[in-house]
C-alpha cells in the first residue's frame, strides 16, 4: 500500500479494518446540504448558460417541494428513484429533491438508451423515474439516514458494455466532498465551478456539484453537451483558475488521484498522487518493480455493485481494495503514471 505524502489531511485516521476514514462527518448527505443551504441562503447556488440564477434559498425551496411531491406519490426512505434529465436546473431540483425525501437517486450512465434505462429501472427496483414534470408538494426534508446507508446509485458501463450499479453510502459521498474541499481549498468565500461532465456521472455530481454546493460555491450548468477542451486553451480562457489533472471512477467515489498544476512540469505523464484517504497498491508479477494493476481503497471507495455478487467478487476484495483494471506504474514518491488508465 502507498499513501501520498502530498495533499495530507489531518482529519483522516486509520480505524478498525485498516481503511482510512474521516473524523466527524455529518450523518448523511441531506443534513450536510441542508446546513449549507441555511448558511449560504442568499448566495448564488447555480447559474445556467442563458444567465438564469438560483440562490441557495430558491434551489432548496424548489428541491423541498419536489421532496414533498415525491412523498405524495408514495416515495419513502431508501426507495430508489431514477433521475433522467439533461444537465440543467430541472436535474438539480429533481436530484436534490430525491435526496431531501430520504430516497436514493439512481443515475444512469449518459450513454444509456431508452431500453437500458428501462432495464436500470427494473434492476434497481426503482419506484419512480423523473423524466417529465417535477413533482410538487408541501416542502419536506427527511434527515434520518445513517452513515452506512445507501446514498447514491451510479450505473456505469463495464468494459464489455454491461451496466453495473455502483453503491455509494453516505460516508462514501461525504468523504469525497471533504477530500475535494480540502484538496481544492474550497474556502468560505465560495468557488465558481463550471460543470464539465454530465451530472449523472460521479465526476459531474460527486466531484464537481456536491463539494461546490457544500462549501457555498456556485455551479455553472452549461446544458447537456460535454465538450472536451485541450489543456492550453482551457488555461488561456480561465487564467486565474486552478487547473488540475486527476483520475477517478464511480467505484472510488469519483476521486482517487490528483496532480496539482505545480507538479505538472516535473511529472508530465502522471495522473496524480493519492488523496482524500485513498491508498493505492499494485497487483501483478511486476508489482515489486512498480508496475501492475492499480488497486484503490479508502473512505470514498464503494462497497459493492448493486445486486451483482459475481461482479462484486471480481472487483472488490474482502479487505476493501477495488481492482480498477488499469495498468500503471508508481514511482517512489507515489506519483502514478498511466500505462492504460482512464484520464479525467
Short mmCIF file of C-alpha atoms in Angstrom, two decimals:
data_model
loop_
_atom_site.label_atom_id
_atom_site.label_comp_id
_atom_site.label_asym_id
_atom_site.label_seq_id
_atom_site.Cartn_x
_atom_site.Cartn_y
_atom_site.Cartn_z
CA UNK A 1 0.00 0.00 0.00
CA UNK A 2 1.14 3.52 -0.84
CA UNK A 3 -0.37 6.71 0.56
CA UNK A 4 0.61 10.07 -0.84
CA UNK A 5 2.81 12.36 1.25
CA UNK A 6 1.23 15.19 -0.73
CA UNK A 7 -2.21 16.68 -0.01
CA UNK A 8 -2.31 15.28 3.53
CA UNK A 9 -5.42 15.85 5.66
CA UNK A 10 -5.01 15.57 9.44
CA UNK A 11 -8.69 14.70 9.90
CA UNK A 12 -8.10 11.24 8.39
CA UNK A 13 -7.33 8.38 10.73
CA UNK A 14 -6.97 4.61 10.37
CA UNK A 15 -9.76 2.66 12.02
CA UNK A 16 -10.68 -0.97 12.54
CA UNK A 17 -10.13 -2.93 9.35
CA UNK A 18 -7.21 -0.78 8.28
CA UNK A 19 -9.08 1.60 5.97
CA UNK A 20 -8.53 5.32 6.45
CA UNK A 21 -11.62 7.33 7.46
CA UNK A 22 -12.60 10.94 8.02
CA UNK A 23 -13.43 12.08 11.54
CA UNK A 24 -16.65 13.94 12.43
CA UNK A 25 -18.59 13.68 9.17
CA UNK A 26 -22.26 14.64 9.06
CA UNK A 27 -24.57 11.59 9.35
CA UNK A 28 -25.91 11.90 5.82
CA UNK A 29 -25.83 13.91 2.61
CA UNK A 30 -29.24 15.52 3.19
CA UNK A 31 -28.16 17.01 6.53
CA UNK A 32 -24.89 18.36 5.12
CA UNK A 33 -26.61 20.04 2.18
CA UNK A 34 -29.40 21.42 4.34
CA UNK A 35 -26.88 23.06 6.71
CA UNK A 36 -25.08 24.57 3.73
CA UNK A 37 -28.33 25.89 2.27
CA UNK A 38 -29.15 27.64 5.54
CA UNK A 39 -25.64 29.01 5.97
CA UNK A 40 -25.37 30.36 2.42
CA UNK A 41 -29.05 31.10 1.74
CA UNK A 42 -28.51 34.41 -0.05
CA UNK A 43 -25.58 33.28 -2.18
CA UNK A 44 -25.94 32.21 -5.80
CA UNK A 45 -26.08 28.42 -5.94
CA UNK A 46 -26.49 27.87 -9.68
CA UNK A 47 -26.32 29.70 -12.98
CA UNK A 48 -27.38 28.24 -16.34
CA UNK A 49 -25.98 29.00 -19.77
CA UNK A 50 -28.62 31.64 -20.53
CA UNK A 51 -27.82 33.53 -17.33
CA UNK A 52 -30.70 32.45 -15.08
CA UNK A 53 -29.75 32.43 -11.40
CA UNK A 54 -30.87 30.40 -8.39
CA UNK A 55 -29.88 31.32 -4.86
CA UNK A 56 -29.40 28.58 -2.27
CA UNK A 57 -32.73 29.56 -0.73
CA UNK A 58 -34.52 29.26 -4.09
CA UNK A 59 -32.84 25.98 -5.02
CA UNK A 60 -33.62 24.41 -1.64
CA UNK A 61 -37.22 25.64 -1.75
CA UNK A 62 -37.61 24.01 -5.15
CA UNK A 63 -35.95 20.77 -4.02
CA UNK A 64 -38.05 20.63 -0.84
CA UNK A 65 -41.24 20.96 -2.91
CA UNK A 66 -40.03 18.11 -5.12
CA UNK A 67 -39.41 16.06 -1.96
CA UNK A 68 -42.94 16.79 -0.80
CA UNK A 69 -44.30 15.78 -4.19
CA UNK A 70 -42.37 12.53 -4.06
CA UNK A 71 -43.81 11.86 -0.61
CA UNK A 72 -47.32 12.39 -2.02
CA UNK A 73 -46.55 9.76 -4.67
CA UNK A 74 -45.58 7.21 -2.04
CA UNK A 75 -41.79 7.53 -2.23
CA UNK A 76 -40.28 6.70 1.14
CA UNK A 77 -36.86 6.44 2.80
CA UNK A 78 -34.32 4.31 0.89
CA UNK A 79 -36.61 3.97 -2.14
CA UNK A 80 -34.74 4.24 -5.42
CA UNK A 81 -35.75 6.99 -7.86
CA UNK A 82 -34.22 7.32 -11.33
CA UNK A 83 -33.23 10.88 -12.28
CA UNK A 84 -33.26 11.09 -16.08
CA UNK A 85 -32.90 14.74 -17.09
CA UNK A 86 -30.16 16.50 -19.06
CA UNK A 87 -27.86 18.90 -17.21
CA UNK A 88 -29.83 21.91 -16.03
CA UNK A 89 -31.95 23.38 -13.25
CA UNK A 90 -34.55 20.61 -13.54
CA UNK A 91 -31.85 17.99 -12.92
CA UNK A 92 -30.63 19.91 -9.86
CA UNK A 93 -34.09 20.26 -8.33
CA UNK A 94 -35.03 16.67 -9.12
CA UNK A 95 -31.83 15.15 -7.78
CA UNK A 96 -31.80 17.26 -4.61
CA UNK A 97 -35.50 16.60 -4.12
CA UNK A 98 -34.85 12.85 -4.08
CA UNK A 99 -32.05 13.37 -1.53
CA UNK A 100 -34.22 15.56 0.71
CA UNK A 101 -37.03 12.98 0.51
CA UNK A 102 -34.67 10.40 2.05
CA UNK A 103 -34.72 8.35 -1.14
CA UNK A 104 -31.77 7.21 -3.26
CA UNK A 105 -31.07 8.90 -6.62
CA UNK A 106 -30.38 6.38 -9.37
CA UNK A 107 -28.17 7.97 -12.03
CA UNK A 108 -27.91 6.22 -15.42
CA UNK A 109 -24.74 6.44 -17.49
CA UNK A 110 -25.06 9.27 -20.06
CA UNK A 111 -24.78 6.79 -22.94
CA UNK A 112 -27.79 4.75 -21.84
CA UNK A 113 -30.52 4.13 -24.38
CA UNK A 114 -34.22 4.21 -23.52
CA UNK A 115 -34.23 0.40 -23.33
CA UNK A 116 -31.24 0.43 -20.99
CA UNK A 117 -32.92 2.96 -18.71
CA UNK A 118 -35.91 0.61 -18.54
CA UNK A 119 -33.51 -2.17 -17.54
CA UNK A 120 -31.98 0.09 -14.86
CA UNK A 121 -35.47 0.86 -13.51
CA UNK A 122 -36.15 -2.85 -13.10
CA UNK A 123 -32.68 -3.81 -11.86
CA UNK A 124 -32.52 -1.05 -9.24
CA UNK A 125 -36.09 -1.69 -8.09
CA UNK A 126 -36.88 1.98 -8.69
CA UNK A 127 -40.33 3.09 -7.58
CA UNK A 128 -40.35 6.13 -9.88
CA UNK A 129 -38.48 7.77 -12.75
CA UNK A 130 -38.16 11.53 -13.02
CA UNK A 131 -38.13 12.41 -16.71
CA UNK A 132 -41.03 14.86 -17.12
CA UNK A 133 -42.61 17.49 -14.92
CA UNK A 134 -41.11 17.69 -11.45
CA UNK A 135 -43.29 16.50 -8.55
CA UNK A 136 -44.62 19.38 -6.45
CA UNK A 137 -45.91 19.25 -2.91
CA UNK A 138 -45.62 20.68 0.59
CA UNK A 139 -41.90 21.30 1.34
CA UNK A 140 -40.36 18.28 3.08
CA UNK A 141 -36.97 17.17 4.43
CA UNK A 142 -36.11 13.70 5.71
CA UNK A 143 -32.83 13.84 7.61
CA UNK A 144 -32.91 10.43 9.26
CA UNK A 145 -30.43 8.44 7.16
CA UNK A 146 -27.36 6.85 8.77
CA UNK A 147 -23.74 6.99 7.53
CA UNK A 148 -23.71 3.40 6.24
CA UNK A 149 -26.98 3.64 4.32
CA UNK A 150 -27.07 3.84 0.54
CA UNK A 151 -26.90 7.45 -0.69
CA UNK A 152 -26.30 7.26 -4.46
CA UNK A 153 -26.54 4.54 -7.09
CA UNK A 154 -24.49 5.24 -10.22
CA UNK A 155 -24.97 2.96 -13.19
CA UNK A 156 -21.71 2.70 -15.12
CA UNK A 157 -20.74 0.78 -18.19
CA UNK A 158 -18.22 -2.03 -17.82
CA UNK A 159 -15.60 -2.65 -20.48
CA UNK A 160 -17.75 -5.31 -22.14
CA UNK A 161 -20.69 -2.89 -22.31
CA UNK A 162 -22.72 -4.32 -19.44
CA UNK A 163 -24.22 -1.91 -16.90
CA UNK A 164 -23.36 -2.12 -13.21
CA UNK A 165 -24.86 -0.23 -10.30
CA UNK A 166 -22.19 1.29 -8.05
CA UNK A 167 -23.37 1.62 -4.44
CA UNK A 168 -22.11 4.67 -2.55
CA UNK A 169 -23.05 5.16 1.09
CA UNK A 170 -23.44 8.49 2.84
CA UNK A 171 -19.95 8.02 4.27
CA UNK A 172 -18.55 7.42 0.77
CA UNK A 173 -20.17 10.55 -0.67
CA UNK A 174 -19.36 12.80 2.30
CA UNK A 175 -15.75 11.60 2.20
CA UNK A 176 -15.48 12.62 -1.46
CA UNK A 177 -16.89 16.04 -0.61
CA UNK A 178 -14.38 16.54 2.20
CA UNK A 179 -11.49 15.30 0.05
CA UNK A 180 -12.28 17.66 -2.83
CA UNK A 181 -12.92 20.56 -0.47
CA UNK A 182 -9.54 20.12 1.20
CA UNK A 183 -7.51 19.41 -1.93
CA UNK A 184 -9.04 22.27 -3.91
CA UNK A 185 -9.15 24.65 -0.93
CA UNK A 186 -12.86 25.43 -1.27
CA UNK A 187 -12.95 28.25 1.26
CA UNK A 188 -15.60 30.36 2.91
CA UNK A 189 -15.70 32.84 0.02
CA UNK A 190 -17.20 30.24 -2.30
CA UNK A 191 -15.96 28.84 -5.60
CA UNK A 192 -17.44 29.13 -9.08
CA UNK A 193 -17.36 25.71 -10.78
CA UNK A 194 -18.19 25.12 -14.42
CA UNK A 195 -19.79 21.68 -14.67
CA UNK A 196 -17.74 19.95 -17.36
CA UNK A 197 -19.25 16.47 -17.11
CA UNK A 198 -22.79 15.06 -17.19
CA UNK A 199 -24.36 15.49 -13.76
CA UNK A 200 -25.36 11.82 -13.80
CA UNK A 201 -21.68 10.81 -13.51
CA UNK A 202 -19.50 10.63 -10.41
CA UNK A 203 -17.26 13.38 -11.76
CA UNK A 204 -20.15 15.71 -12.52
CA UNK A 205 -22.15 15.03 -9.35
CA UNK A 206 -19.85 13.79 -6.56
CA UNK A 207 -16.70 15.70 -7.56
CA UNK A 208 -17.94 18.95 -9.14
CA UNK A 209 -21.52 19.61 -7.97
CA UNK A 210 -21.77 18.42 -4.38
CA UNK A 211 -18.49 19.85 -2.98
CA UNK A 212 -19.23 23.20 -4.61
CA UNK A 213 -22.68 23.39 -3.02
CA UNK A 214 -21.46 22.03 0.32
CA UNK A 215 -18.90 24.83 0.61
CA UNK A 216 -21.22 27.60 -0.55
CA UNK A 217 -19.99 27.93 -4.10
CA UNK A 218 -21.77 28.43 -7.42
CA UNK A 219 -22.20 25.80 -10.13
CA UNK A 220 -22.41 26.92 -13.74
CA UNK A 221 -24.56 24.39 -15.62
CA UNK A 222 -23.79 24.61 -19.43
CA UNK A 223 -26.52 22.29 -20.82
CA UNK A 224 -26.33 18.59 -21.77
CA UNK A 225 -23.39 18.75 -24.17
CA UNK A 226 -19.96 17.95 -22.78
CA UNK A 227 -17.11 19.39 -24.83
CA UNK A 228 -13.53 18.22 -24.20
CA UNK A 229 -11.16 21.20 -24.31
CA UNK A 230 -7.36 20.81 -24.54
CA UNK A 231 -5.34 21.94 -21.52
CA UNK A 232 -3.72 25.07 -23.01
CA UNK A 233 -6.93 26.69 -24.38
CA UNK A 234 -8.60 25.95 -21.06
CA UNK A 235 -5.84 27.72 -19.13
CA UNK A 236 -5.96 30.63 -21.60
CA UNK A 237 -9.72 31.00 -21.19
CA UNK A 238 -9.54 30.90 -17.37
CA UNK A 239 -6.15 32.44 -16.49
CA UNK A 240 -6.88 32.85 -12.77
CA UNK A 241 -8.42 29.40 -12.28
CA UNK A 242 -6.76 26.44 -10.61
CA UNK A 243 -6.35 23.63 -13.13
CA UNK A 244 -5.56 20.09 -12.06
CA UNK A 245 -5.31 16.69 -13.66
CA UNK A 246 -6.81 13.72 -11.91
CA UNK A 247 -8.18 10.21 -12.06
CA UNK A 248 -11.22 8.61 -10.51
CA UNK A 249 -14.14 6.31 -11.27
CA UNK A 250 -17.57 5.88 -9.71
CA UNK A 251 -16.31 2.89 -7.71
CA UNK A 252 -13.79 5.16 -5.94
CA UNK A 253 -16.38 7.86 -5.31
CA UNK A 254 -15.18 9.83 -8.34
CA UNK A 255 -11.80 10.64 -6.76
CA UNK A 256 -8.54 8.77 -6.32
CA UNK A 257 -5.57 10.63 -7.77
CA UNK A 258 -4.84 14.34 -8.17
CA UNK A 259 -1.95 16.17 -9.85
CA UNK A 260 -1.82 19.84 -8.84
CA UNK A 261 -0.54 22.17 -11.54
CA UNK A 262 2.70 22.89 -9.63
CA UNK A 263 3.78 19.27 -10.18
CA UNK A 264 2.78 19.07 -13.83
CA UNK A 265 6.19 20.03 -15.29
CA UNK A 266 8.14 17.61 -13.08
CA UNK A 267 5.67 14.76 -13.72
CA UNK A 268 4.30 15.45 -17.23
CA UNK A 269 2.79 11.97 -17.70
CA UNK A 270 1.42 11.46 -14.21
CA UNK A 271 -2.29 11.42 -13.35
CA UNK A 272 -1.50 12.29 -9.75
CA UNK A 273 -0.96 11.07 -6.22
CA UNK A 274 -3.48 9.53 -3.81
CA UNK A 275 -5.53 11.96 -1.73
CA UNK A 276 -8.61 12.06 0.47
CA UNK A 277 -7.64 8.96 2.43
CA UNK A 278 -7.16 6.92 -0.74
CA UNK A 279 -4.35 4.37 -0.70
CA UNK A 280 -3.08 2.67 -3.83
CA UNK A 281 -1.34 -0.64 -4.43
CA UNK A 282 -0.21 -2.72 -7.38
CA UNK A 283 -1.19 -6.26 -8.38
CA UNK A 284 0.69 -8.44 -10.81
CA UNK A 285 4.02 -10.21 -11.43
CA UNK A 286 5.92 -6.90 -11.78
CA UNK A 287 4.33 -5.17 -8.77
CA UNK A 288 7.61 -5.07 -6.84
CA UNK A 289 9.14 -3.20 -9.80
CA UNK A 290 6.40 -0.56 -9.54
CA UNK A 291 4.26 -1.80 -12.44
CA UNK A 292 0.88 -3.54 -12.29
CA UNK A 293 -2.88 -3.23 -11.97
CA UNK A 294 -3.93 -0.24 -9.88
CA UNK A 295 -5.79 -1.08 -6.66
CA UNK A 296 -7.53 1.57 -4.52
CA UNK A 297 -9.08 1.63 -1.08
CA UNK A 298 -10.25 4.42 1.18
CA UNK A 299 -13.28 6.15 2.73
CA UNK A 300 -14.88 7.06 -0.61
CA UNK A 301 -14.48 3.62 -2.23
CA UNK A 302 -17.73 1.73 -2.88
CA UNK A 303 -18.55 -1.45 -1.01
CA UNK A 304 -20.09 -3.44 -3.88
CA UNK A 305 -22.15 -3.48 -7.06
CA UNK A 306 -25.91 -3.45 -6.68
CA UNK A 307 -27.46 -6.92 -6.99
CA UNK A 308 -24.37 -8.31 -8.71
CA UNK A 309 -22.40 -10.64 -6.41
CA UNK A 310 -20.30 -12.10 -9.24
CA UNK A 311 -19.02 -8.73 -10.46
CA UNK A 312 -18.56 -7.64 -6.83
CA UNK A 313 -16.37 -10.65 -6.05
CA UNK A 314 -14.27 -9.97 -9.15
CA UNK A 315 -13.70 -6.26 -8.43
CA UNK A 316 -13.77 -5.82 -4.63
CA UNK A 317 -11.56 -7.68 -2.17
CA UNK A 318 -12.63 -8.60 1.36
CA UNK A 319 -10.14 -6.14 2.87
CA UNK A 320 -11.51 -3.16 0.97
CA UNK A 321 -9.42 -2.96 -2.22
CA UNK A 322 -11.05 -2.13 -5.56
CA UNK A 323 -9.42 -3.63 -8.65
CA UNK A 324 -9.52 -0.85 -11.24
CA UNK A 325 -8.34 -2.90 -14.22
CA UNK A 326 -5.97 -0.05 -15.15
CA UNK A 327 -2.28 -0.79 -15.70
CA UNK A 328 0.03 1.83 -14.16
CA UNK A 329 3.49 2.41 -12.75
CA UNK A 330 4.06 4.12 -9.39
CA UNK A 331 7.31 5.88 -8.51
CA UNK A 332 8.95 6.23 -5.10
CA UNK A 333 7.07 9.44 -4.31
CA UNK A 334 3.66 7.91 -5.02
CA UNK A 335 3.08 9.54 -8.42
CA UNK A 336 1.02 7.29 -10.70
CA UNK A 337 1.88 7.20 -14.41
CA UNK A 338 -0.59 5.63 -16.82
CA UNK A 339 0.11 2.63 -18.96
CA UNK A 340 -3.59 2.18 -19.73
CA UNK A 341 -5.86 4.25 -17.48
CA UNK A 342 -8.96 6.40 -17.82
CA UNK A 343 -7.79 10.02 -17.50
CA UNK A 344 -10.44 12.55 -16.43
#
